[in-house]
Short mmCIF file of C-alpha atoms in Angstrom, two decimals:
data_model
loop_
_atom_site.label_atom_id
_atom_site.label_comp_id
_atom_site.label_asym_id
_atom_site.label_seq_id
_atom_site.Cartn_x
_atom_site.Cartn_y
_atom_site.Cartn_z
CA UNK A 1 -33.84 -15.12 -28.10
CA UNK A 2 -30.30 -16.10 -27.00
CA UNK A 3 -27.38 -14.71 -28.95
CA UNK A 4 -25.61 -18.08 -29.22
CA UNK A 5 -26.89 -21.53 -28.30
CA UNK A 6 -24.60 -24.56 -28.19
CA UNK A 7 -26.42 -27.89 -28.29
CA UNK A 8 -24.27 -30.86 -27.22
CA UNK A 9 -21.20 -29.70 -29.13
CA UNK A 10 -18.41 -32.25 -29.54
CA UNK A 11 -15.11 -32.05 -31.40
CA UNK A 12 -13.02 -35.15 -32.03
CA UNK A 13 -9.66 -34.97 -33.83
CA UNK A 14 -7.78 -37.79 -35.53
CA UNK A 15 -6.80 -40.65 -33.26
CA UNK A 16 -9.96 -40.22 -31.19
CA UNK A 17 -8.69 -37.16 -29.31
CA UNK A 18 -11.80 -35.46 -27.89
CA UNK A 19 -11.08 -31.74 -27.54
CA UNK A 20 -14.65 -30.70 -26.67
CA UNK A 21 -17.04 -33.14 -25.06
CA UNK A 22 -20.83 -32.67 -25.19
CA UNK A 23 -20.95 -28.95 -24.29
CA UNK A 24 -24.32 -27.22 -24.08
CA UNK A 25 -24.95 -23.61 -23.08
CA UNK A 26 -27.18 -20.67 -23.98
CA UNK A 27 -25.46 -17.29 -24.21
CA UNK A 28 -27.96 -14.47 -23.98
CA UNK A 29 -28.27 -11.51 -26.31
CA UNK A 30 -25.58 -8.93 -25.35
CA UNK A 31 -24.22 -11.24 -22.64
CA UNK A 32 -20.47 -11.33 -21.87
CA UNK A 33 -19.54 -15.01 -21.56
CA UNK A 34 -15.98 -15.97 -20.63
CA UNK A 35 -14.50 -19.43 -21.27
CA UNK A 36 -11.62 -20.09 -18.90
CA UNK A 37 -9.38 -23.02 -18.12
CA UNK A 38 -5.80 -24.30 -18.38
CA UNK A 39 -4.02 -24.87 -21.68
CA UNK A 40 -5.52 -27.74 -23.65
CA UNK A 41 -8.93 -27.67 -21.95
CA UNK A 42 -10.80 -27.05 -25.25
CA UNK A 43 -11.84 -23.40 -24.76
CA UNK A 44 -10.20 -22.07 -27.94
CA UNK A 45 -11.47 -25.05 -29.96
CA UNK A 46 -15.00 -24.28 -28.79
CA UNK A 47 -14.59 -20.63 -29.79
CA UNK A 48 -13.24 -21.60 -33.20
CA UNK A 49 -16.25 -23.86 -33.77
CA UNK A 50 -18.57 -20.92 -33.05
CA UNK A 51 -16.54 -18.89 -35.58
CA UNK A 52 -16.70 -21.68 -38.16
CA UNK A 53 -12.92 -22.15 -38.23
CA UNK A 54 -13.32 -25.71 -36.89
CA UNK A 55 -15.92 -28.20 -38.07
CA UNK A 56 -18.31 -29.59 -35.46
CA UNK A 57 -18.11 -33.36 -34.99
CA UNK A 58 -21.51 -33.54 -33.30
CA UNK A 59 -24.12 -31.08 -32.06
CA UNK A 60 -25.59 -27.78 -33.28
CA UNK A 61 -24.64 -24.10 -33.08
CA UNK A 62 -27.40 -21.49 -33.24
CA UNK A 63 -26.55 -17.80 -33.74
CA UNK A 64 -29.43 -15.42 -33.24
CA UNK A 65 -31.78 -18.39 -33.46
CA UNK A 66 -30.44 -19.48 -36.88
CA UNK A 67 -28.66 -22.80 -37.35
CA UNK A 68 -25.06 -21.88 -38.15
CA UNK A 69 -23.49 -25.31 -37.66
CA UNK A 70 -22.47 -25.76 -41.28
CA UNK A 71 -22.24 -22.14 -42.38
CA UNK A 72 -18.97 -20.69 -43.64
CA UNK A 73 -17.33 -18.14 -41.30
CA UNK A 74 -18.18 -15.21 -43.62
CA UNK A 75 -21.88 -16.13 -43.46
CA UNK A 76 -22.17 -16.21 -39.65
CA UNK A 77 -22.12 -12.44 -39.03
CA UNK A 78 -19.43 -12.77 -36.35
CA UNK A 79 -16.22 -10.84 -35.74
CA UNK A 80 -13.13 -12.27 -34.08
CA UNK A 81 -10.05 -10.79 -32.40
CA UNK A 82 -7.07 -13.11 -32.09
CA UNK A 83 -4.14 -13.29 -29.68
CA UNK A 84 -1.98 -11.79 -32.42
CA UNK A 85 -3.48 -8.50 -33.57
CA UNK A 86 -3.52 -9.63 -37.22
CA UNK A 87 -3.44 -6.08 -38.54
CA UNK A 88 -2.41 -5.33 -42.11
CA UNK A 89 1.07 -3.79 -41.70
CA UNK A 90 0.92 -1.84 -44.98
CA UNK A 91 -2.43 -0.22 -44.17
CA UNK A 92 -3.10 2.77 -41.92
CA UNK A 93 -5.31 2.61 -38.85
CA UNK A 94 -8.17 4.06 -40.89
CA UNK A 95 -7.70 1.49 -43.64
CA UNK A 96 -7.52 -1.36 -41.14
CA UNK A 97 -10.74 -0.21 -39.47
CA UNK A 98 -12.49 0.13 -42.81
CA UNK A 99 -11.30 -3.16 -44.31
CA UNK A 100 -14.24 -5.35 -43.27
CA UNK A 101 -16.78 -2.73 -44.34
CA UNK A 102 -15.19 -2.38 -47.76
CA UNK A 103 -15.30 -6.18 -48.19
CA UNK A 104 -19.04 -5.95 -47.56
CA UNK A 105 -19.36 -3.17 -50.15
CA UNK A 106 -20.72 -0.65 -47.67
CA UNK A 107 -21.09 2.83 -49.26
CA UNK A 108 -18.03 5.07 -48.82
CA UNK A 109 -19.87 7.79 -46.90
CA UNK A 110 -21.20 5.26 -44.41
CA UNK A 111 -17.74 3.70 -44.03
CA UNK A 112 -16.22 7.12 -43.30
CA UNK A 113 -18.89 7.90 -40.69
CA UNK A 114 -18.60 4.55 -38.92
CA UNK A 115 -14.80 4.50 -38.94
CA UNK A 116 -14.54 8.04 -37.59
CA UNK A 117 -17.05 7.26 -34.84
CA UNK A 118 -15.23 4.06 -33.85
CA UNK A 119 -11.84 5.77 -33.92
CA UNK A 120 -13.11 8.55 -31.66
CA UNK A 121 -14.69 6.13 -29.20
CA UNK A 122 -11.48 4.07 -28.93
CA UNK A 123 -9.19 7.10 -28.64
CA UNK A 124 -7.62 6.54 -32.05
CA UNK A 125 -8.67 9.80 -33.72
CA UNK A 126 -5.13 11.21 -33.75
CA UNK A 127 -3.63 7.93 -34.96
CA UNK A 128 -5.78 7.28 -38.02
CA UNK A 129 -2.99 7.89 -40.53
CA UNK A 130 -0.36 5.80 -38.74
CA UNK A 131 0.57 2.27 -39.66
CA UNK A 132 0.71 -0.57 -37.08
CA UNK A 133 4.51 -0.39 -36.74
CA UNK A 134 4.15 3.13 -35.30
CA UNK A 135 1.63 2.02 -32.62
CA UNK A 136 2.10 0.66 -29.11
CA UNK A 137 0.78 -2.77 -28.15
CA UNK A 138 -2.30 -1.30 -26.50
CA UNK A 139 -3.03 0.90 -29.51
CA UNK A 140 -2.74 -2.05 -31.89
CA UNK A 141 -5.14 -4.03 -29.74
CA UNK A 142 -7.65 -1.17 -29.85
CA UNK A 143 -7.38 -1.09 -33.64
CA UNK A 144 -8.00 -4.86 -33.79
CA UNK A 145 -11.05 -4.46 -31.53
CA UNK A 146 -12.34 -1.52 -33.55
CA UNK A 147 -11.95 -3.34 -36.87
CA UNK A 148 -14.13 -6.15 -35.52
CA UNK A 149 -16.73 -3.97 -33.81
CA UNK A 150 -17.20 -1.40 -36.58
CA UNK A 151 -18.99 -4.10 -38.59
CA UNK A 152 -21.65 -4.34 -35.85
CA UNK A 153 -21.60 -8.17 -35.82
CA UNK A 154 -24.17 -10.33 -34.07
CA UNK A 155 -21.40 -12.02 -32.06
CA UNK A 156 -17.99 -10.76 -30.96
CA UNK A 157 -15.34 -13.45 -30.32
CA UNK A 158 -12.07 -12.77 -28.48
CA UNK A 159 -9.32 -15.38 -28.24
CA UNK A 160 -6.89 -14.34 -25.45
CA UNK A 161 -6.63 -10.79 -26.83
CA UNK A 162 -4.55 -9.42 -23.94
CA UNK A 163 -1.94 -12.17 -23.60
CA UNK A 164 0.70 -10.25 -25.60
CA UNK A 165 0.49 -7.16 -23.39
CA UNK A 166 2.60 -6.45 -20.32
CA UNK A 167 1.02 -6.90 -16.88
CA UNK A 168 0.22 -3.24 -16.24
CA UNK A 169 -1.30 -2.69 -19.67
CA UNK A 170 -3.36 -5.88 -19.34
CA UNK A 171 -4.89 -4.54 -16.14
CA UNK A 172 -5.88 -1.23 -17.72
CA UNK A 173 -7.14 -2.93 -20.90
CA UNK A 174 -9.43 -5.20 -18.82
CA UNK A 175 -11.21 -2.10 -17.60
CA UNK A 176 -11.42 -0.70 -21.12
CA UNK A 177 -12.94 -3.94 -22.42
CA UNK A 178 -15.63 -3.79 -19.75
CA UNK A 179 -16.41 -0.15 -20.63
CA UNK A 180 -16.49 -1.01 -24.32
CA UNK A 181 -19.08 -3.72 -23.74
CA UNK A 182 -21.26 -1.28 -21.80
CA UNK A 183 -21.22 1.12 -24.73
CA UNK A 184 -21.60 -1.54 -27.43
CA UNK A 185 -23.56 -4.40 -25.82
CA UNK A 186 -22.79 -7.10 -28.38
CA UNK A 187 -23.04 -10.79 -27.53
CA UNK A 188 -19.44 -11.59 -26.58
CA UNK A 189 -17.54 -14.83 -26.01
CA UNK A 190 -14.10 -14.28 -24.50
CA UNK A 191 -11.46 -17.00 -24.11
CA UNK A 192 -8.65 -16.74 -21.55
CA UNK A 193 -6.49 -18.89 -19.31
CA UNK A 194 -6.26 -16.05 -16.79
CA UNK A 195 -8.90 -16.48 -14.09
CA UNK A 196 -8.49 -12.84 -12.97
CA UNK A 197 -9.52 -11.71 -16.46
CA UNK A 198 -12.43 -14.14 -16.36
CA UNK A 199 -13.66 -12.95 -12.96
CA UNK A 200 -13.41 -9.24 -13.79
CA UNK A 201 -14.93 -9.34 -17.29
CA UNK A 202 -17.56 -12.04 -17.48
CA UNK A 203 -21.22 -11.67 -16.60
CA UNK A 204 -20.98 -15.46 -16.56
CA UNK A 205 -17.90 -17.66 -16.61
CA UNK A 206 -17.64 -21.24 -17.88
CA UNK A 207 -14.73 -23.15 -16.32
CA UNK A 208 -13.49 -25.92 -18.61
CA UNK A 209 -11.34 -28.99 -18.05
CA UNK A 210 -10.58 -31.73 -20.60
CA UNK A 211 -13.23 -30.44 -23.00
CA UNK A 212 -16.00 -30.47 -20.39
CA UNK A 213 -17.64 -27.46 -18.73
CA UNK A 214 -17.13 -27.99 -15.00
CA UNK A 215 -19.31 -25.09 -13.86
CA UNK A 216 -20.94 -22.11 -15.56
CA UNK A 217 -22.20 -19.29 -13.38
CA UNK A 218 -21.53 -15.73 -12.26
CA UNK A 219 -17.97 -15.01 -11.05
CA UNK A 220 -19.10 -14.59 -7.43
CA UNK A 221 -20.93 -17.93 -7.39
CA UNK A 222 -17.83 -19.68 -8.76
CA UNK A 223 -15.80 -18.15 -5.94
CA UNK A 224 -18.32 -18.74 -3.16
CA UNK A 225 -19.73 -22.12 -4.21
CA UNK A 226 -17.32 -24.05 -6.46
CA UNK A 227 -18.94 -27.22 -7.80
CA UNK A 228 -15.80 -29.31 -7.46
CA UNK A 229 -12.16 -29.37 -6.43
CA UNK A 230 -10.91 -28.26 -9.84
CA UNK A 231 -13.06 -25.11 -9.88
CA UNK A 232 -12.18 -24.35 -6.26
CA UNK A 233 -8.44 -24.64 -6.96
CA UNK A 234 -8.56 -22.76 -10.28
CA UNK A 235 -10.71 -19.78 -9.28
CA UNK A 236 -9.25 -17.26 -6.84
CA UNK A 237 -5.97 -15.39 -6.43
CA UNK A 238 -4.14 -16.29 -4.27
CA UNK A 239 -5.35 -19.83 -4.84
CA UNK A 240 -7.50 -21.74 -2.38
CA UNK A 241 -5.53 -23.49 0.39
CA UNK A 242 -6.11 -27.24 0.17
CA UNK A 243 -5.25 -29.95 2.67
CA UNK A 244 -6.17 -33.56 3.35
CA UNK A 245 -8.51 -33.74 6.32
CA UNK A 246 -10.87 -35.99 8.28
CA UNK A 247 -14.31 -35.14 9.59
CA UNK A 248 -15.41 -36.77 12.82
CA UNK A 249 -16.79 -35.93 16.22
CA UNK A 250 -18.23 -32.64 15.00
CA UNK A 251 -14.85 -31.28 13.88
CA UNK A 252 -12.54 -31.10 10.86
CA UNK A 253 -9.14 -32.61 11.69
CA UNK A 254 -5.95 -31.92 9.71
CA UNK A 255 -2.52 -32.40 11.21
CA UNK A 256 -2.65 -31.22 14.81
CA UNK A 257 -5.55 -28.86 14.12
CA UNK A 258 -9.23 -29.47 14.81
CA UNK A 259 -11.88 -27.00 13.66
CA UNK A 260 -15.25 -27.55 15.27
CA UNK A 261 -18.57 -26.19 14.05
CA UNK A 262 -22.28 -27.05 14.15
CA UNK A 263 -23.50 -29.10 11.21
CA UNK A 264 -20.45 -31.34 10.84
CA UNK A 265 -22.12 -34.23 12.65
CA UNK A 266 -24.31 -34.87 9.61
CA UNK A 267 -21.21 -35.83 7.57
CA UNK A 268 -20.31 -38.73 9.84
CA UNK A 269 -16.69 -39.92 10.05
CA UNK A 270 -14.94 -39.69 6.68
CA UNK A 271 -11.91 -38.37 4.85
CA UNK A 272 -12.34 -35.19 2.83
CA UNK A 273 -10.36 -32.39 1.24
CA UNK A 274 -10.58 -29.11 3.15
CA UNK A 275 -10.36 -25.88 1.15
CA UNK A 276 -9.83 -22.51 2.81
CA UNK A 277 -9.90 -19.28 0.84
CA UNK A 278 -6.95 -17.01 1.72
CA UNK A 279 -9.51 -14.25 2.31
CA UNK A 280 -11.23 -16.29 5.03
CA UNK A 281 -8.48 -15.44 7.54
CA UNK A 282 -8.32 -12.55 9.98
CA UNK A 283 -6.12 -11.87 12.96
CA UNK A 284 -8.02 -13.23 15.97
CA UNK A 285 -8.93 -10.25 18.14
CA UNK A 286 -11.99 -8.59 19.66
CA UNK A 287 -13.21 -7.54 16.19
CA UNK A 288 -13.69 -11.16 15.08
CA UNK A 289 -16.86 -13.15 15.57
CA UNK A 290 -16.10 -15.35 18.61
CA UNK A 291 -17.84 -18.27 16.89
CA UNK A 292 -15.29 -18.37 14.07
CA UNK A 293 -12.85 -21.31 14.27
CA UNK A 294 -9.25 -20.52 15.25
CA UNK A 295 -5.91 -21.73 13.91
CA UNK A 296 -2.46 -21.03 15.37
CA UNK A 297 0.40 -20.73 12.87
CA UNK A 298 4.03 -19.66 12.68
CA UNK A 299 4.53 -17.24 9.80
CA UNK A 300 7.25 -18.23 7.32
CA UNK A 301 7.01 -15.30 4.90
CA UNK A 302 5.19 -11.97 4.90
CA UNK A 303 4.24 -10.31 1.60
CA UNK A 304 3.38 -6.68 2.33
CA UNK A 305 1.14 -5.37 -0.43
CA UNK A 306 0.31 -1.94 0.93
CA UNK A 307 -3.25 -2.04 2.24
CA UNK A 308 -3.07 -5.80 2.91
CA UNK A 309 -0.57 -8.53 3.73
CA UNK A 310 -0.17 -12.14 2.68
CA UNK A 311 1.03 -14.42 5.48
CA UNK A 312 2.59 -17.66 4.22
CA UNK A 313 2.84 -20.60 6.61
CA UNK A 314 2.84 -24.40 6.66
CA UNK A 315 0.58 -26.84 8.46
CA UNK A 316 1.60 -30.32 9.55
CA UNK A 317 -0.72 -32.13 7.15
CA UNK A 318 -0.13 -33.47 3.64
CA UNK A 319 -1.00 -31.26 0.65
CA UNK A 320 -3.56 -32.29 -1.94
CA UNK A 321 -1.87 -33.74 -5.04
CA UNK A 322 -4.87 -34.95 -7.07
CA UNK A 323 -5.01 -34.63 -10.86
CA UNK A 324 -7.64 -31.89 -10.53
CA UNK A 325 -5.33 -29.77 -8.40
CA UNK A 326 -2.35 -30.44 -10.67
CA UNK A 327 -4.29 -29.20 -13.68
CA UNK A 328 -5.76 -26.21 -11.86
CA UNK A 329 -2.38 -25.07 -10.52
CA UNK A 330 -0.55 -25.97 -13.71
CA UNK A 331 2.31 -28.35 -14.35
CA UNK A 332 2.84 -32.02 -13.80
CA UNK A 333 4.18 -31.52 -10.29
CA UNK A 334 0.89 -30.08 -9.05
CA UNK A 335 1.19 -28.46 -5.66
CA UNK A 336 4.98 -28.52 -6.01
CA UNK A 337 4.83 -26.23 -9.05
CA UNK A 338 6.99 -23.22 -8.36
CA UNK A 339 8.67 -24.73 -5.30
CA UNK A 340 12.36 -23.93 -5.08
CA UNK A 341 13.26 -25.72 -1.85
CA UNK A 342 12.53 -29.33 -0.92
CA UNK A 343 10.87 -29.60 2.49
CA UNK A 344 8.86 -32.11 4.47
CA UNK A 345 5.86 -32.15 2.14
CA UNK A 346 3.64 -30.16 4.45
CA UNK A 347 0.74 -28.17 3.04
CA UNK A 348 1.50 -24.51 2.46
CA UNK A 349 -1.17 -21.93 3.27
CA UNK A 350 -1.64 -18.28 2.40
CA UNK A 351 -3.66 -15.99 4.65
CA UNK A 352 -4.68 -12.69 3.06
CA UNK A 353 -5.04 -10.20 5.91
CA UNK A 354 -6.67 -6.84 5.25
CA UNK A 355 -4.17 -4.97 7.41
CA UNK A 356 -0.78 -3.31 6.97
CA UNK A 357 2.13 -5.09 8.66
CA UNK A 358 -0.12 -7.84 9.97
CA UNK A 359 2.80 -9.90 11.33
CA UNK A 360 6.52 -10.60 10.98
CA UNK A 361 8.31 -13.67 9.67
CA UNK A 362 8.91 -16.12 12.51
CA UNK A 363 6.06 -14.74 14.59
CA UNK A 364 3.29 -17.04 15.82
CA UNK A 365 -0.19 -15.69 15.21
CA UNK A 366 -3.71 -16.84 15.96
CA UNK A 367 -5.97 -16.65 12.94
CA UNK A 368 -9.75 -16.66 12.90
CA UNK A 369 -11.49 -18.17 9.88
CA UNK A 370 -14.75 -17.03 8.33
CA UNK A 371 -16.61 -20.36 7.97
CA UNK A 372 -18.53 -19.20 4.90
CA UNK A 373 -15.24 -19.40 2.96
CA UNK A 374 -14.35 -22.95 4.03
CA UNK A 375 -15.13 -25.75 1.60
CA UNK A 376 -15.19 -29.54 1.70
CA UNK A 377 -14.64 -31.84 -1.28
CA UNK A 378 -14.89 -35.58 -1.78
CA UNK A 379 -11.30 -36.83 -2.33
CA UNK A 380 -12.38 -39.52 -4.82
CA UNK A 381 -14.83 -37.66 -7.07
CA UNK A 382 -13.64 -34.12 -6.33
CA UNK A 383 -17.26 -32.99 -5.99
CA UNK A 384 -18.14 -30.35 -3.40
CA UNK A 385 -19.70 -31.70 -0.21
CA UNK A 386 -22.72 -29.75 1.01
CA UNK A 387 -23.02 -29.07 4.70
CA UNK A 388 -24.59 -26.54 7.06
CA UNK A 389 -21.91 -23.96 7.77
CA UNK A 390 -24.70 -21.40 7.87
CA UNK A 391 -25.58 -22.69 11.35
CA UNK A 392 -22.43 -20.97 12.62
CA UNK A 393 -24.04 -17.60 11.96
CA UNK A 394 -27.36 -18.32 13.65
CA UNK A 395 -28.04 -16.51 16.88
#
């Protein structure tokens, strides 16, 4: 029986603002489901409806097979960790961990046993008599997690729990959250706007936009086979390179470039959006498959990251400035977000090369592209266009 089932959930606020629009999904027992999307996409509202903090306008919520749509939060057997740690400042770590159990009138001996076990598992044993003011951010977050988990709820809800931590601590805490779920496999719904968190934590990830689930699948499927332009642009770091293109004559044309491959003839002659993952690129040499398409580029900037390098360059074709890309990248200016210098509106690409010192700024390089990481989208609907790139790899 699934841990949580959402049946056509809708939330409408005053003025007809639809925050969540007809969302259905089944979250399995002990599954780790991540809701991800830009600010205002409805992910936190959906989580709050599961918690009972927001009333459902339409639809049903089942928890452990029981209809919980109209139940009060205290009757749903869920535990929630918020963006702010929400610890009691006047209580010690031990008292914070024990608070929920005491509210449920659990016997004192059992509370002591459970709290000690949770404190030991989370590395808080030596901090049990401290108050929150004497803890670091990571330690406070562990206390907040422990206070929720010690109750052994049916469902564990996390609303951007790492957003207040610095970048390095967030990275280490992601790993700790994954380990924690392995030890305590509770049905978990995790909300974040950070797609890296989503990809590294979720057994499945639901990508949301404007209250609608765009695609729900494993992280690797979202990366390899995005259902539409929004998912393709949102998932992946660095982000997918996008450019306006035309398919015709068995090739993809953008600017002065033409990439030919078997299977393109079936698409006819039409305009499309071409998406290229930064990881699809490799320096064209004898190690590359000779059937991979080639692209010549002059490198503008080199980001040396140790074991790999990011090569930044422009192509003489217009960038994609659709609403889907604007929302995925963030900001009203879409593909211009973060741009310091005005230029000639050419598309900017990033090639992630798995080599040290792959090139120098100003150098012209020939790049080979793995065709399995190239994607085509319909410019009007944004939907992914299916085609037979797999023919490239046939003998």
